Amino acid sequence: MTIETTLSRVDRELAAGDLASVLRARQRLRGLVGTYPSRLDLRERLAGVYRRLGDAAQAGRWSYLAEQRDPAEVAAFERAYRAAVARMSALGWTSDPDTATTATARSRLAEVLAAARAETGRPLAYDWAAHPEEPGERLRWWQVAGLVLLGVALVVFEVFAVGNAVVTVGQWLTSD
């Protein structure tokens, strides 16, 4: 589905006005922002939906990079995400701040990044915020495969143990 088609559905759902439709519109916009994080217009539309739902922190989150934003919403966002690293991750920006389309967005992204670097003492970047684990913390494919195999083995063992217990109890109850 194209962006235009999705936005058309969002408009229809918002026009319907009932809570279920507004929540569907929110989900569609969240998906679009996740796919196109540098589209500031999508972020502002999502902020509008959260505003309509009465969620000031989320409205502040998604309007954080906008030219015009509500100071009360921004304050609510900053209270909800007190650490700069948390704000950095919550913004969902996945590239260099210089790629933002407006000077305001570039400036705000750079400010949050500088604050996060100061908090952690680490050379962070926005692509880190999309995958915040330490480089050594990422599981390798063979570790994941081993965990899956262990899980399957435990399930099989459990099935045999329960089956054996049922048969044993059944034999015990029927023996004279």
Short mmCIF file of C-alpha atoms in Angstrom, two decimals:
data_model
loop_
_atom_site.label_atom_id
_atom_site.label_comp_id
_atom_site.label_asym_id
_atom_site.label_seq_id
_atom_site.Cartn_x
_atom_site.Cartn_y
_atom_site.Cartn_z
CA MET A 1 0.00 0.00 0.00
CA THR A 2 1.42 3.40 -0.94
CA ILE A 3 1.91 6.22 1.52
CA GLU A 4 -0.86 8.19 -0.18
CA THR A 5 -3.29 5.27 0.11
CA THR A 6 -2.44 4.80 3.77
CA LEU A 7 -2.82 8.52 4.49
CA SER A 8 -6.17 8.49 2.70
CA ARG A 9 -7.31 5.70 5.01
CA VAL A 10 -5.99 7.64 8.00
CA ASP A 11 -8.04 10.66 6.92
CA ARG A 12 -11.20 8.54 6.57
CA GLU A 13 -10.64 6.93 9.97
CA LEU A 14 -10.06 10.27 11.66
CA ALA A 15 -13.16 11.68 9.97
CA ALA A 16 -15.19 8.75 11.35
CA GLY A 17 -14.20 10.02 14.77
CA ASP A 18 -14.98 6.95 16.86
CA LEU A 19 -12.26 5.67 19.15
CA ALA A 20 -11.65 2.43 17.23
CA SER A 21 -11.14 4.36 13.99
CA VAL A 22 -8.81 6.88 15.63
CA LEU A 23 -6.77 4.03 17.13
CA ARG A 24 -6.52 2.37 13.69
CA ALA A 25 -5.35 5.69 12.24
CA ARG A 26 -2.75 5.92 14.99
CA GLN A 27 -1.46 2.44 14.17
CA ARG A 28 -1.24 3.24 10.46
CA LEU A 29 0.71 6.42 11.17
CA ARG A 30 3.01 4.60 13.62
CA GLY A 31 3.78 2.12 10.86
CA LEU A 32 4.51 4.90 8.39
CA VAL A 33 6.76 6.76 10.83
CA GLY A 34 8.61 3.52 11.57
CA THR A 35 9.14 2.94 7.86
CA TYR A 36 9.87 6.56 6.98
CA PRO A 37 11.41 8.07 10.16
CA SER A 38 12.76 11.13 8.34
CA ARG A 39 9.31 12.21 7.09
CA LEU A 40 8.56 15.05 9.48
CA ASP A 41 5.05 15.51 8.08
CA LEU A 42 4.14 11.97 9.18
CA ARG A 43 5.49 12.66 12.66
CA GLU A 44 3.36 15.80 12.92
CA ARG A 45 0.25 13.94 11.80
CA LEU A 46 0.93 11.25 14.39
CA ALA A 47 1.36 13.95 17.05
CA GLY A 48 -2.05 15.29 16.03
CA VAL A 49 -3.65 11.89 16.58
CA TYR A 50 -2.07 11.59 20.02
CA ARG A 51 -3.25 15.12 20.78
CA ARG A 52 -6.76 14.04 19.83
CA LEU A 53 -6.44 11.04 22.16
CA GLY A 54 -5.27 13.32 24.99
CA ASP A 55 -1.77 11.83 25.27
CA ALA A 56 0.43 14.90 25.73
CA ALA A 57 3.67 12.94 26.20
CA GLN A 58 3.27 11.09 22.91
CA ALA A 59 2.11 14.24 21.13
CA GLY A 60 5.28 15.93 22.40
CA ARG A 61 7.36 12.96 21.32
CA TRP A 62 6.16 13.04 17.74
CA SER A 63 6.10 16.84 17.42
CA TYR A 64 9.54 17.20 19.05
CA LEU A 65 11.24 17.92 15.72
CA ALA A 66 8.51 20.22 14.39
CA GLU A 67 8.94 23.93 13.73
CA GLN A 68 5.92 24.73 15.92
CA ARG A 69 5.36 22.60 18.99
CA ASP A 70 3.44 22.89 22.23
CA PRO A 71 5.80 23.52 25.18
CA ALA A 72 3.47 21.59 27.54
CA GLU A 73 3.59 18.54 25.26
CA VAL A 74 7.37 18.75 24.98
CA ALA A 75 7.63 18.99 28.78
CA ALA A 76 5.36 15.93 29.12
CA PHE A 77 7.57 14.02 26.66
CA GLU A 78 10.73 15.02 28.52
CA ARG A 79 9.17 13.95 31.84
CA ALA A 80 8.17 10.59 30.37
CA TYR A 81 11.65 10.06 28.89
CA ARG A 82 13.91 11.71 31.45
CA ALA A 83 17.22 10.39 30.16
CA ALA A 84 18.53 11.85 26.93
CA VAL A 85 19.36 8.33 25.75
CA ALA A 86 15.71 7.35 26.27
CA ARG A 87 14.54 10.43 24.36
CA MET A 88 17.02 9.66 21.61
CA SER A 89 15.66 6.14 21.27
CA ALA A 90 12.02 7.28 21.57
CA LEU A 91 12.42 9.73 18.70
CA GLY A 92 13.06 6.77 16.42
CA TRP A 93 15.50 8.66 14.23
CA THR A 94 17.78 6.21 12.45
CA SER A 95 20.33 8.32 10.60
CA ASP A 96 22.63 11.27 11.05
CA PRO A 97 20.91 14.44 12.35
CA ASP A 98 22.23 16.30 9.29
CA THR A 99 19.84 14.30 7.10
CA ALA A 100 16.79 16.01 8.64
CA THR A 101 14.93 18.24 6.19
CA THR A 102 14.68 21.31 8.42
CA ALA A 103 17.25 23.26 10.38
CA THR A 104 15.03 23.05 13.47
CA ALA A 105 14.90 19.25 13.32
CA ARG A 106 18.66 19.03 12.72
CA SER A 107 19.31 21.28 15.70
CA ARG A 108 17.00 19.37 18.05
CA LEU A 109 18.36 16.00 17.00
CA ALA A 110 21.91 17.25 17.54
CA GLU A 111 20.98 18.61 21.00
CA VAL A 112 19.50 15.29 22.11
CA LEU A 113 22.49 13.41 20.70
CA ALA A 114 24.96 15.69 22.52
CA ALA A 115 23.03 15.28 25.79
CA ALA A 116 22.98 11.48 25.39
CA ARG A 117 26.71 11.42 24.70
CA ALA A 118 27.31 13.55 27.80
CA GLU A 119 25.12 11.23 29.93
CA THR A 120 26.79 8.04 28.80
CA GLY A 121 30.30 9.20 27.99
CA ARG A 122 30.04 7.13 24.82
CA PRO A 123 30.23 8.15 21.16
CA LEU A 124 26.57 7.41 20.34
CA ALA A 125 24.82 7.84 17.00
CA TYR A 126 21.15 7.68 16.00
CA ASP A 127 21.54 4.32 14.29
CA TRP A 128 22.55 3.06 17.75
CA ALA A 129 19.20 4.25 19.11
CA ALA A 130 17.42 1.89 16.72
CA HIS A 131 19.52 -1.03 18.09
CA PRO A 132 20.73 0.04 21.56
CA GLU A 133 22.52 -3.12 22.61
CA GLU A 134 26.24 -3.11 23.14
CA PRO A 135 28.18 -4.61 20.23
CA GLY A 136 29.04 -7.70 22.28
CA GLU A 137 25.45 -8.19 23.47
CA ARG A 138 23.98 -9.17 20.10
CA LEU A 139 23.28 -12.90 19.96
CA ARG A 140 24.97 -14.81 17.18
CA TRP A 141 22.91 -17.11 14.94
CA TRP A 142 24.32 -20.24 16.55
CA GLN A 143 23.40 -18.96 20.02
CA VAL A 144 19.83 -18.37 18.90
CA ALA A 145 19.72 -21.81 17.24
CA GLY A 146 21.05 -23.40 20.43
CA LEU A 147 18.41 -21.68 22.55
CA VAL A 148 15.66 -22.79 20.17
CA LEU A 149 16.98 -26.37 20.20
CA LEU A 150 17.13 -26.33 24.00
CA GLY A 151 13.53 -25.07 24.14
CA VAL A 152 12.33 -27.83 21.80
CA ALA A 153 14.22 -30.46 23.81
CA LEU A 154 12.61 -29.23 27.04
CA VAL A 155 9.12 -29.38 25.50
CA VAL A 156 9.71 -32.92 24.20
CA PHE A 157 11.04 -34.01 27.61
CA GLU A 158 8.01 -32.46 29.32
CA VAL A 159 5.59 -34.27 26.99
CA PHE A 160 7.27 -37.63 27.66
CA ALA A 161 7.42 -37.00 31.41
CA VAL A 162 3.74 -36.07 31.62
CA GLY A 163 2.77 -38.99 29.37
CA ASN A 164 4.78 -41.41 31.50
CA ALA A 165 3.19 -40.03 34.67
CA VAL A 166 -0.32 -40.43 33.25
CA VAL A 167 0.35 -44.04 32.19
CA THR A 168 1.93 -44.89 35.56
CA VAL A 169 -0.95 -43.39 37.55
CA GLY A 170 -3.46 -45.12 35.28
CA GLN A 171 -1.77 -48.49 35.80
CA TRP A 172 -1.56 -47.91 39.52
CA LEU A 173 -5.28 -47.07 39.78
CA THR A 174 -6.38 -50.06 37.69
CA SER A 175 -4.18 -52.67 39.37
CA ASP A 176 -5.84 -54.84 42.00
#
